[in-house]
Short mmCIF file of C-alpha atoms and ligand atoms in Angstrom, two decimals:
data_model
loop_
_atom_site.label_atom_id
_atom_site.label_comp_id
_atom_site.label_asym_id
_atom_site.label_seq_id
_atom_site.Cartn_x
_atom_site.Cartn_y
_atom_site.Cartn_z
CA UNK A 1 -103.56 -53.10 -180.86
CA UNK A 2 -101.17 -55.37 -183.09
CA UNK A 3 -98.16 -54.99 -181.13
CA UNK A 4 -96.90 -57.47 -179.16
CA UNK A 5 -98.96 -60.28 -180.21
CA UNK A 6 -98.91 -64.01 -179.08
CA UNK A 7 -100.40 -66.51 -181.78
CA UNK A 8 -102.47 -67.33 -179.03
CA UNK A 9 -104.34 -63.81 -178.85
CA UNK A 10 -104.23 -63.31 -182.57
CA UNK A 11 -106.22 -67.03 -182.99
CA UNK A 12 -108.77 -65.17 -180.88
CA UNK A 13 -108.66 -61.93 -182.33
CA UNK A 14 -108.70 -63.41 -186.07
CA UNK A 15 -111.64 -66.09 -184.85
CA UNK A 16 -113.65 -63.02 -183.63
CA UNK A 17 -113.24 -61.49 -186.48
CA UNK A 18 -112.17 -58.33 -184.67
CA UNK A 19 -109.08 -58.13 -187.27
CA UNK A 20 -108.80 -60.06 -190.62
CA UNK A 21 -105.44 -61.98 -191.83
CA UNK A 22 -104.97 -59.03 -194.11
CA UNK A 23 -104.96 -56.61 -191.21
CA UNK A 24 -102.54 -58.73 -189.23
CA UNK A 25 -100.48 -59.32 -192.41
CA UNK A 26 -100.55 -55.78 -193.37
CA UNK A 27 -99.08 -55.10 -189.73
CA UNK A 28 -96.17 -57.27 -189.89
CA UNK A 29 -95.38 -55.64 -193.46
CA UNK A 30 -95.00 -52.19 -192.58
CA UNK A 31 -92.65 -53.46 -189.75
CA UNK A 32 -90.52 -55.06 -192.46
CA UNK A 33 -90.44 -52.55 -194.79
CA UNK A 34 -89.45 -50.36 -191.47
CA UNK A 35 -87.01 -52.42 -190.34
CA UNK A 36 -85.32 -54.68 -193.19
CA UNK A 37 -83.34 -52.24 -194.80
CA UNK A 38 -81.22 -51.59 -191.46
CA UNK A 39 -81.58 -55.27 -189.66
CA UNK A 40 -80.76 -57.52 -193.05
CA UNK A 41 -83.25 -60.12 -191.52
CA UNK A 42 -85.38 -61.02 -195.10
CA UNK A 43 -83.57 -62.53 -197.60
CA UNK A 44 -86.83 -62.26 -200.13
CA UNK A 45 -90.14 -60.92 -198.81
CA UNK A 46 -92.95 -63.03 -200.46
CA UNK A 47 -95.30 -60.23 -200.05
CA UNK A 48 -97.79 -60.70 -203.09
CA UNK A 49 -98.40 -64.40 -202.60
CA UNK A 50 -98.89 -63.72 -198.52
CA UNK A 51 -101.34 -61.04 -199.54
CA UNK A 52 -103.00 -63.80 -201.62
CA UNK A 53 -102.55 -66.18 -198.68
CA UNK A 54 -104.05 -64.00 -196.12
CA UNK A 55 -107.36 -63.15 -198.42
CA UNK A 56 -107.96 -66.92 -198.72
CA UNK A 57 -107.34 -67.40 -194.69
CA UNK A 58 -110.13 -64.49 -194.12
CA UNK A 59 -112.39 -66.47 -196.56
CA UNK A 60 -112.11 -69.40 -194.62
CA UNK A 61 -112.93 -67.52 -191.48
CA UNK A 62 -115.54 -65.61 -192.68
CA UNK A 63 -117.26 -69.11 -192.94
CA UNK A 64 -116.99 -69.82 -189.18
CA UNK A 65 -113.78 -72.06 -189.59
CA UNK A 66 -110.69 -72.20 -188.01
CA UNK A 67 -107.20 -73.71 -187.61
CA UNK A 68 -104.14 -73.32 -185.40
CA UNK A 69 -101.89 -71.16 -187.84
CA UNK A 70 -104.61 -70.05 -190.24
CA UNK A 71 -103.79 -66.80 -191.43
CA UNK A 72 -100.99 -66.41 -189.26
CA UNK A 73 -97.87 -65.19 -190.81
CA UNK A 74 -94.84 -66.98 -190.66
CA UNK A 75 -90.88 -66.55 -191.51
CA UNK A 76 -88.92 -69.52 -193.04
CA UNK A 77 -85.27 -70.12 -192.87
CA UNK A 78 -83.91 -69.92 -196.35
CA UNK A 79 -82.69 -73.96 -195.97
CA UNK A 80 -86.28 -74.92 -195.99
CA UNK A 81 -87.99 -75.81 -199.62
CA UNK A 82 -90.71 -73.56 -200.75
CA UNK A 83 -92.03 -75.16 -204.16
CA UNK A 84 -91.34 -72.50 -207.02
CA UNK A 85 -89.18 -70.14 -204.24
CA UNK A 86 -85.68 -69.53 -204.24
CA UNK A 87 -84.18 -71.40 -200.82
CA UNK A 88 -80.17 -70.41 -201.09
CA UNK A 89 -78.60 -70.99 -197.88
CA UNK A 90 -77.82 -68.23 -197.58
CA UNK A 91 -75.41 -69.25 -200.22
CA UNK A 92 -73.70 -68.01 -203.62
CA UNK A 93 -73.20 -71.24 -204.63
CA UNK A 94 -77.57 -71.61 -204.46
CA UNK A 95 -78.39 -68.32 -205.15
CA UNK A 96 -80.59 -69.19 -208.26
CA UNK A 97 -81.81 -72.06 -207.50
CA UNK A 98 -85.93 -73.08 -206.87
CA UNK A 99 -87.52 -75.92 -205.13
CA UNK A 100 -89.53 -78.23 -206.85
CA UNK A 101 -91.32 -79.35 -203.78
CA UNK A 102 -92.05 -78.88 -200.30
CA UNK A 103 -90.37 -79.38 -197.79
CA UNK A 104 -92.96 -81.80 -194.84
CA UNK A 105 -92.97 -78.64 -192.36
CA UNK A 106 -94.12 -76.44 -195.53
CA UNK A 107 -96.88 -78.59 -196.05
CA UNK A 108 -98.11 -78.95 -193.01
CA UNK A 109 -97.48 -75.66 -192.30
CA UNK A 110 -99.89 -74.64 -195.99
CA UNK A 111 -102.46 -77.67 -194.83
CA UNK A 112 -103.38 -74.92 -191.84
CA UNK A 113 -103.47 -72.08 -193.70
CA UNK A 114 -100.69 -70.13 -192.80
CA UNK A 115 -98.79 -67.26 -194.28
CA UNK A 116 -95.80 -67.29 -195.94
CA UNK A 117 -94.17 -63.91 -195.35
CA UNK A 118 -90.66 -64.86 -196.56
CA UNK A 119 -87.20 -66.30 -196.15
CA UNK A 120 -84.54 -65.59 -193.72
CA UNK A 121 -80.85 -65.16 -193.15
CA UNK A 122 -78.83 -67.55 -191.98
CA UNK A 123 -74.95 -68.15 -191.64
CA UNK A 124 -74.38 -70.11 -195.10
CA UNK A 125 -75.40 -73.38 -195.23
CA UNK A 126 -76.29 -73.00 -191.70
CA UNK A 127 -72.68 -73.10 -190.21
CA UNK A 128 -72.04 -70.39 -188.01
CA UNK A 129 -73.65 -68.76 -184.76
CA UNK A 130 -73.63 -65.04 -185.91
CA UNK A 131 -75.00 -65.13 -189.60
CA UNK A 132 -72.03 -63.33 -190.35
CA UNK A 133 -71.46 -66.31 -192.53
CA UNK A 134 -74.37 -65.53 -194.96
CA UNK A 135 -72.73 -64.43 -198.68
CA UNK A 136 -75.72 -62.03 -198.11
CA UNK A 137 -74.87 -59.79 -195.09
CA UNK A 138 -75.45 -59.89 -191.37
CA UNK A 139 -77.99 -59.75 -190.14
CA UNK A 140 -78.14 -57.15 -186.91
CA UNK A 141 -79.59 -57.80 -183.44
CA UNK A 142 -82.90 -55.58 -182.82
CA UNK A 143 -81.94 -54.92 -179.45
CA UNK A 144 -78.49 -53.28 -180.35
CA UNK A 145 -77.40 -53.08 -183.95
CA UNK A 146 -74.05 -52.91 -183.28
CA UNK A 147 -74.10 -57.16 -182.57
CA UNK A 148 -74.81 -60.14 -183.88
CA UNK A 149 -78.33 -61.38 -183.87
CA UNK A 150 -76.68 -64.96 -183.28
CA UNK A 151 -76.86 -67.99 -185.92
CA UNK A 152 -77.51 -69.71 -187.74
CA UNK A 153 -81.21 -68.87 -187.81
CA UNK A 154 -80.45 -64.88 -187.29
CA UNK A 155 -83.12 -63.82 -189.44
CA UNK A 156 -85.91 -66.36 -188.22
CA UNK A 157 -84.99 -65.44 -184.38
CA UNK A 158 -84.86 -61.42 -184.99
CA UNK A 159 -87.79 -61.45 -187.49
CA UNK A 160 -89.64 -62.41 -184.17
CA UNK A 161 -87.58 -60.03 -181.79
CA UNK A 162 -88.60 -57.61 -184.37
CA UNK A 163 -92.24 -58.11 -184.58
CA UNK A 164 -91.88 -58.84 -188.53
CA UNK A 165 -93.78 -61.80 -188.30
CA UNK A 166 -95.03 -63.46 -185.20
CA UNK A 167 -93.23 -66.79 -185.24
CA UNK A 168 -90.72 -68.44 -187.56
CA UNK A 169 -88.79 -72.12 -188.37
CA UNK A 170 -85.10 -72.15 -187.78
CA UNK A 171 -82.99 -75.29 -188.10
CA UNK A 172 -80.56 -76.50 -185.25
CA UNK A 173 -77.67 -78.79 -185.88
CA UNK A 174 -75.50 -77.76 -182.79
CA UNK A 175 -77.92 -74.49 -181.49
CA UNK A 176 -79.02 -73.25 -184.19
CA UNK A 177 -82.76 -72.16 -183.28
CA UNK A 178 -82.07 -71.45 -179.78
CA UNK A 179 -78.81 -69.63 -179.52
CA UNK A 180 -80.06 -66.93 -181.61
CA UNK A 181 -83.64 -67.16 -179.66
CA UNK A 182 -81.11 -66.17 -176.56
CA UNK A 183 -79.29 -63.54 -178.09
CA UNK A 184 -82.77 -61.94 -179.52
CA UNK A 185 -85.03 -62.21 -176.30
CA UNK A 186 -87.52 -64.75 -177.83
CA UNK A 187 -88.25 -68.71 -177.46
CA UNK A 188 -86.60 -71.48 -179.66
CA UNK A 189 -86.93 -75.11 -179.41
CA UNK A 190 -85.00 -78.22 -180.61
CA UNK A 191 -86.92 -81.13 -181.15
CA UNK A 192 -85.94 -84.45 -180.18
CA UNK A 193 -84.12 -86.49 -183.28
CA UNK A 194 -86.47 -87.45 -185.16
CA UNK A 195 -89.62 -85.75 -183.86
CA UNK A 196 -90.04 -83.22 -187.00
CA UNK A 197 -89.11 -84.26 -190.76
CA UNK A 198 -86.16 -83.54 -192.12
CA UNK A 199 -87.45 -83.90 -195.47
CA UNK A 200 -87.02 -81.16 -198.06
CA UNK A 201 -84.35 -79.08 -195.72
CA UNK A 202 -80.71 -78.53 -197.39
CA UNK A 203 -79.31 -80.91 -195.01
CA UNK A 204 -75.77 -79.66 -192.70
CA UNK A 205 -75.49 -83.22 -189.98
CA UNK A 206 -77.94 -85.59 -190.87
CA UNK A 207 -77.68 -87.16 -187.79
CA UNK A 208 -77.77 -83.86 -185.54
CA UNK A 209 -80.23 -81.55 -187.79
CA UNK A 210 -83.97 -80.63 -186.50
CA UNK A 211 -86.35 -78.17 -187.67
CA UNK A 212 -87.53 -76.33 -184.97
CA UNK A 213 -89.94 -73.38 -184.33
CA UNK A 214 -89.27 -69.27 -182.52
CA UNK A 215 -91.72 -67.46 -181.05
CA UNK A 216 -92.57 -64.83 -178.33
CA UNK A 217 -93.65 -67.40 -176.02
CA UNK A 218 -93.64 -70.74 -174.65
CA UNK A 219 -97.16 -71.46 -175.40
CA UNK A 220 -96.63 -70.45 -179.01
CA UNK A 221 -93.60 -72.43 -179.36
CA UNK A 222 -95.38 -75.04 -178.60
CA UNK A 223 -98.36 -74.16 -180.80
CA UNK A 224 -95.82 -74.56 -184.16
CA UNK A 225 -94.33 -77.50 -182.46
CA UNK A 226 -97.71 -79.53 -182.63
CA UNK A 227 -98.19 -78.49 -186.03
CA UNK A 228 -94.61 -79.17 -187.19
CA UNK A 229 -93.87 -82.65 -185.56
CA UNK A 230 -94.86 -86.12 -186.60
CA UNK A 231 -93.73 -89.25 -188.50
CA UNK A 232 -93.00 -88.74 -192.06
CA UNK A 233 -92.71 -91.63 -195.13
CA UNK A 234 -90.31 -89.59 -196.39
CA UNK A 235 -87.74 -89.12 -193.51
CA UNK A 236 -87.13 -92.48 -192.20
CA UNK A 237 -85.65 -91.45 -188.81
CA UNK A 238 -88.86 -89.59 -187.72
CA UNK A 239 -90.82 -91.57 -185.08
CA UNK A 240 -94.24 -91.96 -183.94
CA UNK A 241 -96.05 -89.33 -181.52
CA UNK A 242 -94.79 -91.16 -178.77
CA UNK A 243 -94.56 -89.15 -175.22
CA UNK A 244 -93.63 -88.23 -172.11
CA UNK A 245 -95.68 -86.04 -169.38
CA UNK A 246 -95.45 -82.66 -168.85
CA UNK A 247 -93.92 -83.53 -164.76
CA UNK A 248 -91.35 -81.47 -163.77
CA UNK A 249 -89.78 -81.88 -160.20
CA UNK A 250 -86.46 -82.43 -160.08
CA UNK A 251 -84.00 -80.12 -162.24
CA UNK A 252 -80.57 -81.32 -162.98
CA UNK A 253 -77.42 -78.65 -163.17
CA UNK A 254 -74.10 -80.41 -164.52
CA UNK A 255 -71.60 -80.09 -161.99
CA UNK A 256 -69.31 -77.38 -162.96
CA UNK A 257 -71.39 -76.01 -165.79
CA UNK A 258 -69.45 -72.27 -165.24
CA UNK A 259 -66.57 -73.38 -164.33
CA UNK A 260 -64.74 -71.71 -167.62
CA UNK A 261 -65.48 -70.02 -170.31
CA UNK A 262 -68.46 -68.33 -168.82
CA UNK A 263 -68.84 -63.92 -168.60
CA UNK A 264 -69.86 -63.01 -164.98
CA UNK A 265 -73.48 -61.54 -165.94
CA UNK A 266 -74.66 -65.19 -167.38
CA UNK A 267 -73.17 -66.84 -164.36
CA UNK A 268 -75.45 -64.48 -162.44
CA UNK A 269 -78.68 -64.51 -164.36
CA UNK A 270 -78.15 -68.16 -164.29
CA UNK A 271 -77.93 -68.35 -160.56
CA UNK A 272 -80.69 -66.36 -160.52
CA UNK A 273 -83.20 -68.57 -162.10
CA UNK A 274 -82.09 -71.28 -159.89
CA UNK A 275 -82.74 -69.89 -157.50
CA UNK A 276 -86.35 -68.13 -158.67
CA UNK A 277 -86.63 -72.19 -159.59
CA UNK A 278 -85.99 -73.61 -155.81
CA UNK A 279 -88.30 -70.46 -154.14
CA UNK A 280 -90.83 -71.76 -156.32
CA UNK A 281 -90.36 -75.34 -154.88
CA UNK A 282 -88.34 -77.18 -157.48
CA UNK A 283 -85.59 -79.17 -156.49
CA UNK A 284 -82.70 -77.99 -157.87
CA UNK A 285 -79.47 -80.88 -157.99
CA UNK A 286 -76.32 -80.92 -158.98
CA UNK A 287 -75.80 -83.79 -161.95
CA UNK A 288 -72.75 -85.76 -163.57
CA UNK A 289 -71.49 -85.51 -166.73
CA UNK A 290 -67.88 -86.03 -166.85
CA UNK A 291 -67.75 -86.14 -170.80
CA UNK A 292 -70.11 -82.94 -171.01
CA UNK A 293 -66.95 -80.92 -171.57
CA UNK A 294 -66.05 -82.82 -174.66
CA UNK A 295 -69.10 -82.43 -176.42
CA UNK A 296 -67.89 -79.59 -178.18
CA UNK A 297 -65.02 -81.71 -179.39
CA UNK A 298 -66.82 -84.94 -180.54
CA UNK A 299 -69.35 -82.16 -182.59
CA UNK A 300 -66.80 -80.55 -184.41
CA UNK A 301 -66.11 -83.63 -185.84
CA UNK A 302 -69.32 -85.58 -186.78
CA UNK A 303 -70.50 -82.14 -187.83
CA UNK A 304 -67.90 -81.74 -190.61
CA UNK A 305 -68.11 -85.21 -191.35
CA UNK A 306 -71.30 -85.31 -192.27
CA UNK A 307 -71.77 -81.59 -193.83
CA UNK A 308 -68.35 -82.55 -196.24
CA UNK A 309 -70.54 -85.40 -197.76
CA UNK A 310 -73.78 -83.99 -197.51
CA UNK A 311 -72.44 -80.84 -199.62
CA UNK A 312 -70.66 -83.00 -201.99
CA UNK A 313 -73.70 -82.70 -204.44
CA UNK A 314 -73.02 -79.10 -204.21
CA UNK A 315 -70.60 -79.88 -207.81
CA UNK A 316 -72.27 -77.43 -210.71
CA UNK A 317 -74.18 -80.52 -211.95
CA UNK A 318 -77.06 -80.76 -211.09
CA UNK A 319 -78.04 -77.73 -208.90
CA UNK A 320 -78.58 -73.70 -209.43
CA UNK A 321 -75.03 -71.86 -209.93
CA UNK A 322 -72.76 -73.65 -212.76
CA UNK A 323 -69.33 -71.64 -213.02
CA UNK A 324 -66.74 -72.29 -215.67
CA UNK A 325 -66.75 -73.84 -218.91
CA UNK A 326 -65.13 -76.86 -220.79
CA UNK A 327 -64.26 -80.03 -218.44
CA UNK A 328 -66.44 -81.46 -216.03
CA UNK A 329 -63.49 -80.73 -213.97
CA UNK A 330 -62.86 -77.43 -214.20
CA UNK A 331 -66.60 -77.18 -213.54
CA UNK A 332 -66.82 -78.52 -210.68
CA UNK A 333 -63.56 -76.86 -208.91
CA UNK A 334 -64.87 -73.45 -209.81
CA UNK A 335 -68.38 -73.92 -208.89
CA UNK A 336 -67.27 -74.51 -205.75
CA UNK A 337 -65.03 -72.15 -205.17
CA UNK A 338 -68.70 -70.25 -204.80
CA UNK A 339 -68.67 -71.38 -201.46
CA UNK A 340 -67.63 -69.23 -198.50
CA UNK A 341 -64.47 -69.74 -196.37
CA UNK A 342 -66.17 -71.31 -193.38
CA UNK A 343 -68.22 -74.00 -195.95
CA UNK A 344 -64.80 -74.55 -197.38
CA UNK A 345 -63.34 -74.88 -193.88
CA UNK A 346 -65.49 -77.57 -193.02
CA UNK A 347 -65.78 -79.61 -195.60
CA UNK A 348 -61.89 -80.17 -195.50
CA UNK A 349 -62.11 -80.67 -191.95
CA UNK A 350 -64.99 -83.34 -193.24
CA UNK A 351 -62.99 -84.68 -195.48
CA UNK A 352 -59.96 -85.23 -193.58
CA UNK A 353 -61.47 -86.80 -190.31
CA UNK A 354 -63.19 -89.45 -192.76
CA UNK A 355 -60.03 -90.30 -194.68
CA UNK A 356 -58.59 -94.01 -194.59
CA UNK A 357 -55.31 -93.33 -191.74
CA UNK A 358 -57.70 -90.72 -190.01
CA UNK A 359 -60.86 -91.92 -189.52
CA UNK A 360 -59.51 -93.87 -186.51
CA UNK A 361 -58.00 -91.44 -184.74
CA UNK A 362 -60.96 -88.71 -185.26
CA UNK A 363 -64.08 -90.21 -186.42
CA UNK A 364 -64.44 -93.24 -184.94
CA UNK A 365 -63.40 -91.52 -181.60
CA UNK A 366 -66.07 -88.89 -182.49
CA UNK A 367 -68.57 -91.18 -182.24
CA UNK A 368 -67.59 -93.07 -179.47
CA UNK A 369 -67.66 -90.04 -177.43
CA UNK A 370 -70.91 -89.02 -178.70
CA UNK A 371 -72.37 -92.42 -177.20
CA UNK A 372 -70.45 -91.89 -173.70
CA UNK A 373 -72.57 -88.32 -173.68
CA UNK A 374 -75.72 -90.19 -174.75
CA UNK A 375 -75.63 -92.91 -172.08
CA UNK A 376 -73.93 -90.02 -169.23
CA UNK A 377 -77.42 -88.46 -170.40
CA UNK A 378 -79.79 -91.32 -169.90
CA UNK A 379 -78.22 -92.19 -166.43
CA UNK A 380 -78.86 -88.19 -165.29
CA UNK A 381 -82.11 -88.70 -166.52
CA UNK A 382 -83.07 -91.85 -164.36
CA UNK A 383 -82.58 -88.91 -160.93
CA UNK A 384 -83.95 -85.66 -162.66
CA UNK A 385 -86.75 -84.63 -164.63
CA UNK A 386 -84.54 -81.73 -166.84
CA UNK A 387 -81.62 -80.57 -167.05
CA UNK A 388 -80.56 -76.63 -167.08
CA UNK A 389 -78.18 -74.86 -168.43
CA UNK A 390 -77.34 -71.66 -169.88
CA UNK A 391 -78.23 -71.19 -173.71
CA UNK A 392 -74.78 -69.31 -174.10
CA UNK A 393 -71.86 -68.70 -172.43
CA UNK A 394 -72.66 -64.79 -173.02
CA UNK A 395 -75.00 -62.10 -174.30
CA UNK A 396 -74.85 -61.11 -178.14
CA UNK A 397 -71.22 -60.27 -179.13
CA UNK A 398 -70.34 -57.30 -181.26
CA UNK A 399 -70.50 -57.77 -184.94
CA UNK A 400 -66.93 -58.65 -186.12
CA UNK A 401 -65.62 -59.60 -182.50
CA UNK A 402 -65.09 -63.18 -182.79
CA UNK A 403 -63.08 -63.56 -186.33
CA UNK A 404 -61.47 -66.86 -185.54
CA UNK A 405 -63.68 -69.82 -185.96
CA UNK A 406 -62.23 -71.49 -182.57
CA UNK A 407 -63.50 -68.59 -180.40
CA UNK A 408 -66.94 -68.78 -182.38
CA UNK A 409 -66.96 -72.68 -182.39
CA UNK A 410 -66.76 -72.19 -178.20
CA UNK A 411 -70.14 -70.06 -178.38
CA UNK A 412 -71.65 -73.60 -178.72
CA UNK A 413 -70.41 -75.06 -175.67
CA UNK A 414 -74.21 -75.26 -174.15
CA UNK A 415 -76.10 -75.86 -176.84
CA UNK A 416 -74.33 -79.12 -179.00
CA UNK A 417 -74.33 -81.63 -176.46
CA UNK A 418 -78.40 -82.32 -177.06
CA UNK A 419 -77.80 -82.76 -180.65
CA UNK A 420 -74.94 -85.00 -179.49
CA UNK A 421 -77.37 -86.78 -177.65
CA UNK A 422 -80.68 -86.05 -179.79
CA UNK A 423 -82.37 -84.60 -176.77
CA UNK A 424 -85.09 -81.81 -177.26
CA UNK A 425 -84.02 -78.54 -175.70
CA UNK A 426 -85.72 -75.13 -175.39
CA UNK A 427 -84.27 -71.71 -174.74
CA UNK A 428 -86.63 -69.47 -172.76
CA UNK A 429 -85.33 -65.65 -172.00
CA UNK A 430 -84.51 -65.46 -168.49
CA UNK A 431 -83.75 -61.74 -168.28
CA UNK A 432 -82.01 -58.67 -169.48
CA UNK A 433 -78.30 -57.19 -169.18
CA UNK A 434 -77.49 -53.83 -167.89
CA UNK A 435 -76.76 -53.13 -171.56
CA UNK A 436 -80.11 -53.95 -172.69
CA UNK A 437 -79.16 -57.60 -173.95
CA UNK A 438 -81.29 -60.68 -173.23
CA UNK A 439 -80.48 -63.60 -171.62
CA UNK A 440 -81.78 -67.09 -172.12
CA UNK A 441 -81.63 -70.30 -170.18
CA UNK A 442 -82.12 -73.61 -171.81
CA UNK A 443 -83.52 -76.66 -170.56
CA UNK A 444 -83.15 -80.10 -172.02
CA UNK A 445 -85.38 -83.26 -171.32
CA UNK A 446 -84.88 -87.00 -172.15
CA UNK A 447 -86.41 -87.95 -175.60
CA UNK A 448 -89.61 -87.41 -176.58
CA UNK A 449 -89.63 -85.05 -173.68
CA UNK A 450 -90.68 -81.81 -175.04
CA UNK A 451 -93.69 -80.81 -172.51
CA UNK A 452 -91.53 -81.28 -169.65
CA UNK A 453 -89.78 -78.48 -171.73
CA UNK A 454 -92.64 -76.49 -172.19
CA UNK A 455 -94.07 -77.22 -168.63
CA UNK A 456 -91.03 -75.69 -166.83
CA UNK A 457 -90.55 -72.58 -169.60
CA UNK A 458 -94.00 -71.30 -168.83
CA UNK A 459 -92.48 -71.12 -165.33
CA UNK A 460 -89.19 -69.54 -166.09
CA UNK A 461 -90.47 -66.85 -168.46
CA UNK A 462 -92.65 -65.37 -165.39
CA UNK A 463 -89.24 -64.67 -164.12
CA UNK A 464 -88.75 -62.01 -166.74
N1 LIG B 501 -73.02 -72.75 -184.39
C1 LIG B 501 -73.05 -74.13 -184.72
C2 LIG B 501 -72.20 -74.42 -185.92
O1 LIG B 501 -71.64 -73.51 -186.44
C3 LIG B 501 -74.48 -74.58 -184.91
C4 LIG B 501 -74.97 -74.55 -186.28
C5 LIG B 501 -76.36 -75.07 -186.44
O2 LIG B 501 -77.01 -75.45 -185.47
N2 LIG B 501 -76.80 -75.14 -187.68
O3 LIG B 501 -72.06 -75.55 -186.32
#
């Protein structure tokens, strides 16, 4: 009776009182213990405070009340602050270190009631799209071991694939929540900039980062999303709960979207959904974005940028690990040399596109491009409703296959350019491979857009 579950149905289920939080929790436990050993998708199972959690949600219900998320267990990216948990990064250079507050999706998140069942894997410091970057381990793709379970938010988007915990937060800098959603047959959604707080997550862009929720379905997506979003005193680039409808008529579909880089069986299930799309009377059109292409390019920049001074507290200071002795100097240098390559990789990159001599040439060019893709954006979106894309330019890949960071940097070609451009995007599963993978389409609205997004995934996911 517990498998399978949509938050939706357990709300009713727990409401009824036909099962208790405890029940449900106890569920979801077994599965972990089942599964965690093999799948590497909990970093730290908080299983004594979520028993303690779930007992005080059934008390609540027992009185006739009722929230949202209460008693609903949830899984938390390991860059989000727990007070008095561990929240590492997935990172050696964090691996001791606590929170000493919550982070605003935490507390809104405790406010309803629901259960923290732990944290997740995720490539370190959330740069990567395979979680083979976490100093912990991979973490494996339920549908097929043998691959990647995407990244950075692996864990949060298989915990779900799983059925270790019916929904989870991911963040998603350049596709982080919904690549993975893709690769693990589940829903993942990028707010617009701005729409959820940023505050209390170990920051990667600052300008690109957005907490956003996975679930089984559209409707539950959205569920987290209204819990989740909001205006926040303590992250000053959240906005008001400003807008737009839910009408979708007109979908967009850059011109030349699979022209390279593409394997034949996405080009296919993409084509498919169009066309499922236009049979059920949407008007599919083809849409403009000459500097689309470059998106990739202007990201790989401002990303590093902005992660090479965000990380610069990272120095043996101030936070968890402190390795060496003596000078301040030697300190710092060989606390970070904790870091892994791809967090060193970056940060030079960082570094070196923000030095005086360079920051013409790469920065500042960066950003120029990022506002060409922003106003190519609003233009599309004065003749279409959406856009649609594919959420990758392929299924899961094999653990191990892609050991050169430009060949994984490329697995982002679909999903950066609404970070780029701060537009919310959603990646709904659109089918399944002849090898058992999923597939997952992603649509992206204009700001503050997000129920177009939801309108047109309830459609899509009837495709499945
Ligand atoms: N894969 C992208 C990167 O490595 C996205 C990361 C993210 O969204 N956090 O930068």
């Amino acid at each position: 009776m517990m498998e399978n579950l949509t938050l939706k149905k357990i709300r009713s289920l727990l409401d009824e009182r036909k099962i208790s939080a405890l029940e449900l929790l106890d569920f979801y436990l077994k599965n972990i213990k089942e599964k965690n050993e093999e799948l590497n998708v909990f970093l730290e199972v908080f299983e004594k405070d979520a028993l303690e959690q779930a007992k005080l949600a059934d008390q609540i219900l027992e009185k006739g009340e009722s929230a949202p998320l209460l008693g609903i267990p949830i899984a938390i990216k390991d860059n989000i602050l727990i007070k008095g948990k561990t929240a590492s990064a997935a990172s050696k250079i964090l691996q001791n270190y606590k929170a000493v507050y919550n982070a605003t999706v935490v507390d809104k998140l405790t406010k309803q009631g629901a259960v923290f069942v732990g944290r997740t894997n995720m490539d370190e410091f959330a740069m990567g799209g395979s979680t083979e970057n976490s100093a912990f381990g991979v973490t494996k793709n339920p549908h097929d071991t043998t691959r990647v379970s995407g990244g950075s938010s692996g864990g949060s988007a298989a915990a779900v694939a799983a059925e270790m915990v019916p929904a989870s937060l991911g963040t998603d800098t350049g596709g982080s929540v919904r690549q993975p959603s893709s690769f693990c047959g589940v829903v993942g959604l990028k707010p617009t900039y701005g729409r959820v707080s940023r505050y209390g997550i170990i920051a990667l862009g600052s300008s690109l980062d957005q907490v956003g929720p996975i679930a089984k379905t559209v409707e539950d997506v959205e569920i987290l999303y209204d819990v989740i979003k909001g205006k926040d005193t303590n992250d000053q680039t959240t906005i008001d709960n400003k807008e737009l409808d839910d009408t979708v008529k007109i979908i967009g579909v850059p011109k030349g979207i699979l022209d390279s880089g593409v394997s034949e069986e996405v080009k296919n299930n993409f084509n498919k959904t169009i066309t499922s799309l236009s049979d059920e009377g949407f008007n599919v059109v083809e849409v403009d974005l000459p500097h689309l292409k470059f998106a990739l390019n202007a990201y790989y920049i401002i990303m590093p940028a902005e992660a090479s001074a965000n990380l610069a507290r990272f120095d043996g200071m101030r936070y968890s690990v402190r390795a060496g002795n003596g000078e301040y100097k030697e300190i710092m240098s060989e606390t970070r040399k904790l870091f892994g390559e791809e967090v060193k990789r970056r940060i030079l990159i960082g570094t070196f596109v923000l030095s005086s001599g360079y920051v013409d040439a790469y920065y500042y060019k960066a950003v120029a491009l990022r506002n060409k893709i922003k106003e190519e954006f609003n233009s599309a979106f004065e003749n279409v409703d959406v856009i649609l894309t594919p959420t990758a330019p392929e299924t899961a890949f094999k653990i191990g296959e892609k050991s050169d960071p430009v060949t994984m940097y490329a697995a982002d070609l679909f999903t950066v350019p609404a970070n780029i451009a701060g537009s919310p995007a959603l990646s709904v599963p659109s089918g399944i491979s002849d090898s058992g993978l999923p597939f997952g389409v992603q649509i992206i609205a204009p700001h503050y857009g997000e129920r177009k997004l939801f309108s047109l995934g309830k459609n899509i996911e009837k495709f499945r």
